[in-house]
Coordinates of C-alpha atoms and ligand atoms in Angstrom, one line a residue:
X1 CA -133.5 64.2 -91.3
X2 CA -135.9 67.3 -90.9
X3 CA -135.7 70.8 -92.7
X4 CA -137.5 73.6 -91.5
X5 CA -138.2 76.5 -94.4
X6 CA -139.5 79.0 -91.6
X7 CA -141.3 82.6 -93.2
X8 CA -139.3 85.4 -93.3
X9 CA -139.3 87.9 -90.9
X10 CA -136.9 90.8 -91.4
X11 CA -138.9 94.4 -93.1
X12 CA -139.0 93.9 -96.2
X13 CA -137.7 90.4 -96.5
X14 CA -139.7 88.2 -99.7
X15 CA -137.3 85.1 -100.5
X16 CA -137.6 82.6 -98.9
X17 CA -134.7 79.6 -98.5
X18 CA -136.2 76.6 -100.4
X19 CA -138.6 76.8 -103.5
X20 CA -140.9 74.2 -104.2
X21 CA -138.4 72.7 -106.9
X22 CA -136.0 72.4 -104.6
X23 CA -138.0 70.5 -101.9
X24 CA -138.4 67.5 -104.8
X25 CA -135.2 67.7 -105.7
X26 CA -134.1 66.8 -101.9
X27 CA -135.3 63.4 -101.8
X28 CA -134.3 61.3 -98.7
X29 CA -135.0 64.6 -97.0
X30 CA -138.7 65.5 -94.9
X31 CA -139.5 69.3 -95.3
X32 CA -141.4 71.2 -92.8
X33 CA -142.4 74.6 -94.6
X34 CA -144.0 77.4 -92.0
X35 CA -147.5 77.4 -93.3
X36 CA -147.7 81.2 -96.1
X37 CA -143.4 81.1 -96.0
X38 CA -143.7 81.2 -100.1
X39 CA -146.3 83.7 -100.2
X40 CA -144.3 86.8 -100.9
X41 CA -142.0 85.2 -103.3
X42 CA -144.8 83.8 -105.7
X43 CA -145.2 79.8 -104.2
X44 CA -148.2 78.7 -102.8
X45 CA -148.3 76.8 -100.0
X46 CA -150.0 74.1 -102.2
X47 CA -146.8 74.1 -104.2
X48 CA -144.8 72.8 -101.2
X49 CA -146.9 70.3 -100.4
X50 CA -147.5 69.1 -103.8
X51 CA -143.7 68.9 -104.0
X52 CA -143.6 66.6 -101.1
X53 CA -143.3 69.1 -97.8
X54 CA -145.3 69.0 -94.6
X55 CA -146.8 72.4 -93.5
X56 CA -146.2 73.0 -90.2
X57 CA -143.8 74.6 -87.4
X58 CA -140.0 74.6 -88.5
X59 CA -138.2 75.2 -85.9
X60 CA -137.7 71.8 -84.1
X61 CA -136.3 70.3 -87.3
X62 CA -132.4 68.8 -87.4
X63 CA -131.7 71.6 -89.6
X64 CA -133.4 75.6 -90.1
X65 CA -132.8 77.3 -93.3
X66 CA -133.1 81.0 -93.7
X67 CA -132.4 83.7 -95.7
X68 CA -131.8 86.2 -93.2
X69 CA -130.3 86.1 -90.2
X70 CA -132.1 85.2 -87.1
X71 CA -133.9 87.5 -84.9
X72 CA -133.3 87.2 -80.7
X73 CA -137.1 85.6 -80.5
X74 CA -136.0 82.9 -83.4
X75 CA -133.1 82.1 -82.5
X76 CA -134.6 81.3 -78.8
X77 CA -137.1 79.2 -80.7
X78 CA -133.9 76.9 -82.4
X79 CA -133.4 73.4 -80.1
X80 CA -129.4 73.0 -79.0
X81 CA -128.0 71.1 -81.5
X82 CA -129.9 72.3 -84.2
X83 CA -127.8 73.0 -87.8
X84 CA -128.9 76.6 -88.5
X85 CA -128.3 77.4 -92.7
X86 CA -128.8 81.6 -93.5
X87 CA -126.8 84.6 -94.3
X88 CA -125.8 85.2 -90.2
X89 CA -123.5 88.7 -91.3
X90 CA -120.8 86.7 -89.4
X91 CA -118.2 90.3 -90.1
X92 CA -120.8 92.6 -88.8
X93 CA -122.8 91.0 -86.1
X94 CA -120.9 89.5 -83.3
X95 CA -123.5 89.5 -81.2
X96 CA -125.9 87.8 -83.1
X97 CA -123.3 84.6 -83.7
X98 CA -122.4 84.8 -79.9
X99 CA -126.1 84.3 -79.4
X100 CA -126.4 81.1 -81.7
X101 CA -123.2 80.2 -80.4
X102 CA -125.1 80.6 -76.8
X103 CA -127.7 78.3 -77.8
X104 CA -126.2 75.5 -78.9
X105 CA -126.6 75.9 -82.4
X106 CA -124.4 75.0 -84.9
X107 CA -124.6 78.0 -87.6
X108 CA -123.5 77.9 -91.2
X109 CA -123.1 81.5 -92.6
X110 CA -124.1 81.5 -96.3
X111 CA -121.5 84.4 -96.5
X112 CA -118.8 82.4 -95.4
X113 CA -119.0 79.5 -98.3
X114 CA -115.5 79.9 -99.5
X115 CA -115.4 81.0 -103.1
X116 CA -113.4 77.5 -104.1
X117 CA -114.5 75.9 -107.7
X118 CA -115.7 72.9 -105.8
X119 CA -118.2 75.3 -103.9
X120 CA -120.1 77.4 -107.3
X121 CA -123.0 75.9 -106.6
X122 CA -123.1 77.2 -102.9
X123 CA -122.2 80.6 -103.5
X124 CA -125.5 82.8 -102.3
X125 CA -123.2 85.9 -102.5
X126 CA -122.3 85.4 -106.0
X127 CA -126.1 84.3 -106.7
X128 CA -128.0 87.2 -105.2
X129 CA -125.6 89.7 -106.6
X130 CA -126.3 88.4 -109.6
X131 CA -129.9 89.7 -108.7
X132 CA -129.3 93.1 -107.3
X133 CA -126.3 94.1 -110.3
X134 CA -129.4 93.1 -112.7
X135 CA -131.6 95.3 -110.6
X136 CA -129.0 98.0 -109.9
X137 CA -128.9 98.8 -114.2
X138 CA -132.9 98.9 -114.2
X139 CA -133.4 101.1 -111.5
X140 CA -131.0 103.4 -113.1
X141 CA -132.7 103.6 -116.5
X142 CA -135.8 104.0 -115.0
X143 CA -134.8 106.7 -112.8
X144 CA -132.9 108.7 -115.8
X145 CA -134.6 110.7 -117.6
X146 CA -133.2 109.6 -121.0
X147 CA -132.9 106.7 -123.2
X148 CA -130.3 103.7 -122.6
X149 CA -129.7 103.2 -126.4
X150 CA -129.2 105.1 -129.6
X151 CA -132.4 105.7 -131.4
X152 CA -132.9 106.9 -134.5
X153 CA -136.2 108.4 -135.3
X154 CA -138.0 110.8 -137.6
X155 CA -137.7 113.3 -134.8
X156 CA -134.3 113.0 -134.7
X157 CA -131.2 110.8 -133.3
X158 CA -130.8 110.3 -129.7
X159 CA -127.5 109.5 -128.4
X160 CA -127.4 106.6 -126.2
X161 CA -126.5 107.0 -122.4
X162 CA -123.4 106.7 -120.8
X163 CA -122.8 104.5 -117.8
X164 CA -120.3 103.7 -115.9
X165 CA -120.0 101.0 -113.2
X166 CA -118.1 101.4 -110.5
X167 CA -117.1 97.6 -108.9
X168 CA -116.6 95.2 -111.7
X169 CA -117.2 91.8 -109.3
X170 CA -119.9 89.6 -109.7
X171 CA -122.9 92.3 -109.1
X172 CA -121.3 95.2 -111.4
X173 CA -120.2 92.6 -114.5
X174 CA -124.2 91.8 -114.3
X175 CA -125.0 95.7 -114.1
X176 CA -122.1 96.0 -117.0
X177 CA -124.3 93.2 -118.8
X178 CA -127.2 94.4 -118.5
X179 CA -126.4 98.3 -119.1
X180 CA -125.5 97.0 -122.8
X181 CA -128.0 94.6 -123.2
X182 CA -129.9 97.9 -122.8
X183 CA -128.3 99.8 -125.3
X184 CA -125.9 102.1 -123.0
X185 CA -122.5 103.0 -123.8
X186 CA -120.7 101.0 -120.7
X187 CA -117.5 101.5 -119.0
X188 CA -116.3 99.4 -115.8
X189 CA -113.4 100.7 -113.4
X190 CA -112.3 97.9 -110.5
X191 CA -108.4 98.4 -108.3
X192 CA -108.4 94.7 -109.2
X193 CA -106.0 94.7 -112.1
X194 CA -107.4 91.0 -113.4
X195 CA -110.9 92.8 -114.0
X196 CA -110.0 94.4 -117.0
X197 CA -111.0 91.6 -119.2
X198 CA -113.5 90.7 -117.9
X199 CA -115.0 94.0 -118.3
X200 CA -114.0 93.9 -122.0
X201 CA -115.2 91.1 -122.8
X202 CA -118.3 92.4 -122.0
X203 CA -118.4 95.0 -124.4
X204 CA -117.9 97.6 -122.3
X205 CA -114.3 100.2 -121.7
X206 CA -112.3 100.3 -118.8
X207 CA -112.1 103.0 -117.2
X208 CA -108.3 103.6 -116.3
X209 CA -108.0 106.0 -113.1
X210 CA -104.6 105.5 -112.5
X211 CA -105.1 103.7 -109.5
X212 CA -104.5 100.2 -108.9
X213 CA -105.2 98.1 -105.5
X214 CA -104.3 94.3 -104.5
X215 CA -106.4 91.3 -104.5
X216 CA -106.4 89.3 -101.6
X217 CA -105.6 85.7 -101.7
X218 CA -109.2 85.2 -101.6
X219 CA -110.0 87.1 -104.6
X220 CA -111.1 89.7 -102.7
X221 CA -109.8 93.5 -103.2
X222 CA -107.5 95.1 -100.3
X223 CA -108.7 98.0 -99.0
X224 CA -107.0 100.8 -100.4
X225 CA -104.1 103.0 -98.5
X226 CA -105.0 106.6 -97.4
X227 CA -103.5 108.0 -100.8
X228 CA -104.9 105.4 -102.8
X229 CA -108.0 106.7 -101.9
X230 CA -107.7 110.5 -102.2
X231 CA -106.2 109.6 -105.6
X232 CA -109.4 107.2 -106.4
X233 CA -111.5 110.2 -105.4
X234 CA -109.7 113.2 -107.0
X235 CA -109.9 111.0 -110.9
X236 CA -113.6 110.2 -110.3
X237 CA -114.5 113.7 -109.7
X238 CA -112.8 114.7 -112.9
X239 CA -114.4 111.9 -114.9
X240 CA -117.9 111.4 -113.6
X241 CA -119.5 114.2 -115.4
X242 CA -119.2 112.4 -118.5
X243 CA -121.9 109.8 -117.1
X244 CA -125.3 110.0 -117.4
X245 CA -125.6 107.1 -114.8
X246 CA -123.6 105.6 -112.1
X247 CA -123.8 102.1 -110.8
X248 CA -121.8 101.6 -107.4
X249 CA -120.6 98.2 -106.2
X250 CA -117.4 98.4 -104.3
X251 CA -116.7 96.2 -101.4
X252 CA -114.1 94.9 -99.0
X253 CA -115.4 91.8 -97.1
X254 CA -115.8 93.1 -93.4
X255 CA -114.8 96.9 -93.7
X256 CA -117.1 99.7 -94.7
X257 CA -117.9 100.5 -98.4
X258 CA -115.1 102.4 -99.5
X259 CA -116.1 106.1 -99.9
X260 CA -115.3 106.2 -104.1
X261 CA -117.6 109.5 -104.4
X262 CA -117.2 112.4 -102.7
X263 CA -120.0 115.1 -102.5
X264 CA -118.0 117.6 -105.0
X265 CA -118.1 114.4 -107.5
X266 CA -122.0 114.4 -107.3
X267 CA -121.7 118.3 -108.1
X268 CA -120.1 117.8 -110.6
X269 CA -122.3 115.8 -112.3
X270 CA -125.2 117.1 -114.6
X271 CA -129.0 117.7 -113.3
X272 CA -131.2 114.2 -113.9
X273 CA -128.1 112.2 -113.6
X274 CA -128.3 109.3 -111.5
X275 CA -125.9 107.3 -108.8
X276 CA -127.0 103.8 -107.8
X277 CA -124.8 102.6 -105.0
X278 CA -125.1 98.8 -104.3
X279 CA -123.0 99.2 -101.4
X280 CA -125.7 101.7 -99.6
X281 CA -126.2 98.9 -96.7
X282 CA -122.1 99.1 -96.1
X283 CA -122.4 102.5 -95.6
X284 CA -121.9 103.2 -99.2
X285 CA -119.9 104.3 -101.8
X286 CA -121.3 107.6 -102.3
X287 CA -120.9 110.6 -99.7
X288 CA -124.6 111.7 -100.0
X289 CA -125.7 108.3 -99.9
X290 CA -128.5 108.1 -97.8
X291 CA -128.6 103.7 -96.4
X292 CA -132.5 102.6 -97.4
X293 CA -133.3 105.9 -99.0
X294 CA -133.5 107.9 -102.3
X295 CA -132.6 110.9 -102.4
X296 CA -132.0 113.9 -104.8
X297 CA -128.5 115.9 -103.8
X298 CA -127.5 119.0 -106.0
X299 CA -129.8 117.7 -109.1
X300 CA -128.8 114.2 -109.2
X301 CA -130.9 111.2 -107.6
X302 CA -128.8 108.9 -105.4
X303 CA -130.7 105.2 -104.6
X304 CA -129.2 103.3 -101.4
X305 CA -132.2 101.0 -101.4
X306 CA -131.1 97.9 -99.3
X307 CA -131.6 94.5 -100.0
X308 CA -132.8 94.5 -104.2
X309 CA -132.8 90.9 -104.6
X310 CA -135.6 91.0 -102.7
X311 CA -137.4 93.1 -104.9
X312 CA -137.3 89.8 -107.3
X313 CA -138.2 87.3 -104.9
X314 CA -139.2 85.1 -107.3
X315 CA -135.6 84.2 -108.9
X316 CA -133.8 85.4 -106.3
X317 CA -135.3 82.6 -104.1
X318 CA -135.1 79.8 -106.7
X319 CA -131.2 80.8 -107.0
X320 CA -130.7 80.7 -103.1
X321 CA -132.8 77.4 -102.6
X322 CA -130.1 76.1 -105.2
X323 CA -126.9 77.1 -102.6
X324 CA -128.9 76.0 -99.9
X325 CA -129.6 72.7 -101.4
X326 CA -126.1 72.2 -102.5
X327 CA -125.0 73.0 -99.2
X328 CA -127.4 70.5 -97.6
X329 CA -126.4 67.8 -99.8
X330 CA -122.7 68.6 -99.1
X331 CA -123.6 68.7 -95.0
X332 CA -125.4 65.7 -95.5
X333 CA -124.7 63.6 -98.7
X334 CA -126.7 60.8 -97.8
X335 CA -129.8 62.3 -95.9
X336 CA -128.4 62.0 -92.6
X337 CA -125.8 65.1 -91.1
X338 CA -122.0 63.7 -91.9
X339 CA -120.3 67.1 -90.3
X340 CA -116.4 66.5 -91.6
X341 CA -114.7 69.0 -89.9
X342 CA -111.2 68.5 -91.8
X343 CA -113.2 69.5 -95.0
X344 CA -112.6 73.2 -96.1
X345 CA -116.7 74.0 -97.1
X346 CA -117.9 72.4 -94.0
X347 CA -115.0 74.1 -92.0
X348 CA -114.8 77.1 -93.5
X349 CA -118.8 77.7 -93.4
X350 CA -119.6 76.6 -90.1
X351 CA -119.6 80.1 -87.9
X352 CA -120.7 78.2 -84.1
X353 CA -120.3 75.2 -83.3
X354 CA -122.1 74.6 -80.2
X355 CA -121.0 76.7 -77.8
X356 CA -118.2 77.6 -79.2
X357 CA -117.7 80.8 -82.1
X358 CA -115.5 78.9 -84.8
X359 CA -112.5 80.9 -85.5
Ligands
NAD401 P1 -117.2 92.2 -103.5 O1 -118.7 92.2 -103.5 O2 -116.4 92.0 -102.2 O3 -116.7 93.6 -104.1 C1 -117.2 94.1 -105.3 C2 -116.1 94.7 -106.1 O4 -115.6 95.9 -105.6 C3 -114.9 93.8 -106.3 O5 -114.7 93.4 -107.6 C4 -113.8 94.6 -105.7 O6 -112.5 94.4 -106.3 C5 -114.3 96.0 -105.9 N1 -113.6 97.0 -105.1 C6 -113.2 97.0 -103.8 N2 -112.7 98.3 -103.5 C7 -112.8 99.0 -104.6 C8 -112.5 100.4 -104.9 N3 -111.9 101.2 -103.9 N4 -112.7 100.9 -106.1 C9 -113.3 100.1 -107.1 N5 -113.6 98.8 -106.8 C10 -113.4 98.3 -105.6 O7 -116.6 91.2 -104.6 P2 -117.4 90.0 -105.3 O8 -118.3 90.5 -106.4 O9 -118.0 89.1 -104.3 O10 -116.2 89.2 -106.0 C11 -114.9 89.2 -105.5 C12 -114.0 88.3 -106.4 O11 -114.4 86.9 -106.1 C13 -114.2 88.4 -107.9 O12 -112.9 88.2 -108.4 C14 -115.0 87.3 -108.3 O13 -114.9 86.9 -109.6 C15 -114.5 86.2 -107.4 N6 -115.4 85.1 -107.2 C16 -115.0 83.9 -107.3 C17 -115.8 82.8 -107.1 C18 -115.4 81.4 -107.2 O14 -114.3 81.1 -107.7 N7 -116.2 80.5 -106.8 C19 -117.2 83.0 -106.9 C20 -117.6 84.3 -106.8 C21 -116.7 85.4 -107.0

């Protein structure tokens, strides 16, 4: 069976789907990597082949992987039949997955691996917010004008900085991590009651707002009612003043980003602080948000970049070309495609199936 690693196209995009490392690790398995597809990430094209890969075109292979989703001239260049592997946005872009499904193409969306114990090794979400929480803390102590930790220096003691992380899932217990790895004073708020713990174990407070949502069966939250959210709105514009900076990371799979700050909050706040919102490409959690940008609003500096595991290619990559590779092997466990429909990964992540959009 042939896997095609094609180069990135998307603005901005520098992963790539399989590492080097991973390409010997899927023996039984030919690689075709698009000749520089490595580049931007840190792997030579050398690497690949040293690791066993053929340089060439990938798109005729049995199976594509990608990180991101397809654009209309790739996904014409895919063969019917193909097994497509790549985040495909299966909640937001219809259009794309009726195109794939248009083509033949049976599409697995990397988004859609559901988050059972069996499938850990598979979960890109969980791998690459891993990335961008990590990311998230850094920008924010780079971007403050102050200290993350207490010092104490002949010129005097400097009290550390407090940060609170809004989101307490996989990307904000990283950015809760990393925020006291860094010396901060850390507090974590989530409407999942189970978080709690988890935030504490991290060293960090929770921060009780009074408000408290469901969790789906999933392990997802609900979104929150109407009041729910005025209440959600009302306590953080009371409390956010007290933070120097504020990390963002609230999501509720296929709705926009809840809106958790309102433009009075960010008023409130004092002059240098600073609002990271993860959730900037959902619209964002922040009022003033500004998707792609960063911006200054009434003193404080608000960051929407998109996409920040991207802006560690490196890791990022070698985490993703891990999913992908456990994916593969689960797809096909011994180097030829075995699709079991009645299985819940293969099921569950399969988004077309030929010309048909799987439910
Ligand atoms: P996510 O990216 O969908 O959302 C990020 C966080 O935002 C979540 O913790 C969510 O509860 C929170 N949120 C939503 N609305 C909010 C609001 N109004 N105010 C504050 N917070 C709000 O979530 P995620 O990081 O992908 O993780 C979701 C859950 O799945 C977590 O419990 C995680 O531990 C679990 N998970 C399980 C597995 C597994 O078992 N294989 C793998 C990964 C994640």
């Amino acid at each position: 069976m042939r896997v095609g690693v094609p180069k990135e196209t998307a603005q901005g995009e520098r992963r790539v789907a399989l590492v080097p490392e991973a390409v010997a690790r899927l023996s039984g398995f030919e690689v075709v990597v698009e000749p520089g597809a490595g580049t931007a990430a840190g792997f030579t094209d050398e690497a690949y082949r040293e690791a066993g890969a053929a340089l060439g075109d990938p798109w005729g292979a049995d199976v594509v992987v990608k990180v991101a989703k397809p654009t209309a001239e790739e996904a014409a260049r895919l063969r019917e039949g193909t097994v497509l592997i790549s985040f495909l946005q299966p909640l937001a872009d219809r259009e794309g997955i009726e195109r794939l499904a248009g083509r033949g193409v049976v599409a697995f969306a990397m988004e859609s691996i559901p988050r059972i114990t069996r499938a850990q090794a598979m979960d890109a979400l969980s791998s690459q917010a891993t990335v961008s929480g990590y990311k998230a803390t850094l920008i924010a102590a780079e971007r403050l004008p102050k200290f993350f930790p207490l010092l104490m220096t002949a010129a005097g003691t400097v009290a550390p900085a407090k940060v609170v992380v809004l989101g307490a899932g996989v990307a904000g217990l990283q950015a809760i991590a990393t925020a006291r790895r860094l010396g901060a004073v850390v507090a974590g708020f989530d409407v999942r009651p189970a978080v709690r713990e988890q935030v504490e174990s991290l060293g960090a407070t929770f921060l009780d707002l009074g408000v408290r949502g469901e969790e789906t069966a999933a392990g997802y939250a609900a979104e929150l009612t109407a009041e729910q959210q005025a209440e959600q709105q009302r306590a953080l514009e009371e409390r956010l003043p007290d933070y120097d900076a504020v990390i963002t990371t609230a999501l509720v799979p296929g709705r926009p980003a809840p809106k958790l700050i309102p433009a009075a909050a960010v008023a409130a706040m004092r002059p240098g602080s600073v609002i990271v919102d993860l959730a900037a490409e959902a619209g964002g959690n922040c009022e003033l948000t500004v998707p792609g940008e960063e911006v200054v609003r009434q003193g404080v500096t608000i960051v929407g970049l998109a996409n920040l595991p991207s802006t560690m290619p490196n890791h990022a990559s070698q985490l993703y070309a891990r999913n992908v590779t456990a994916l593969l092997q689960h797809l096909a466990p011994n180097g030829e495609l075995e699709l079991d429909w009645t299985d819940e990964i293969t099921a569950g992540t399969c988004v077309t199936r030929q010309e048909e959009v799987a439910a």
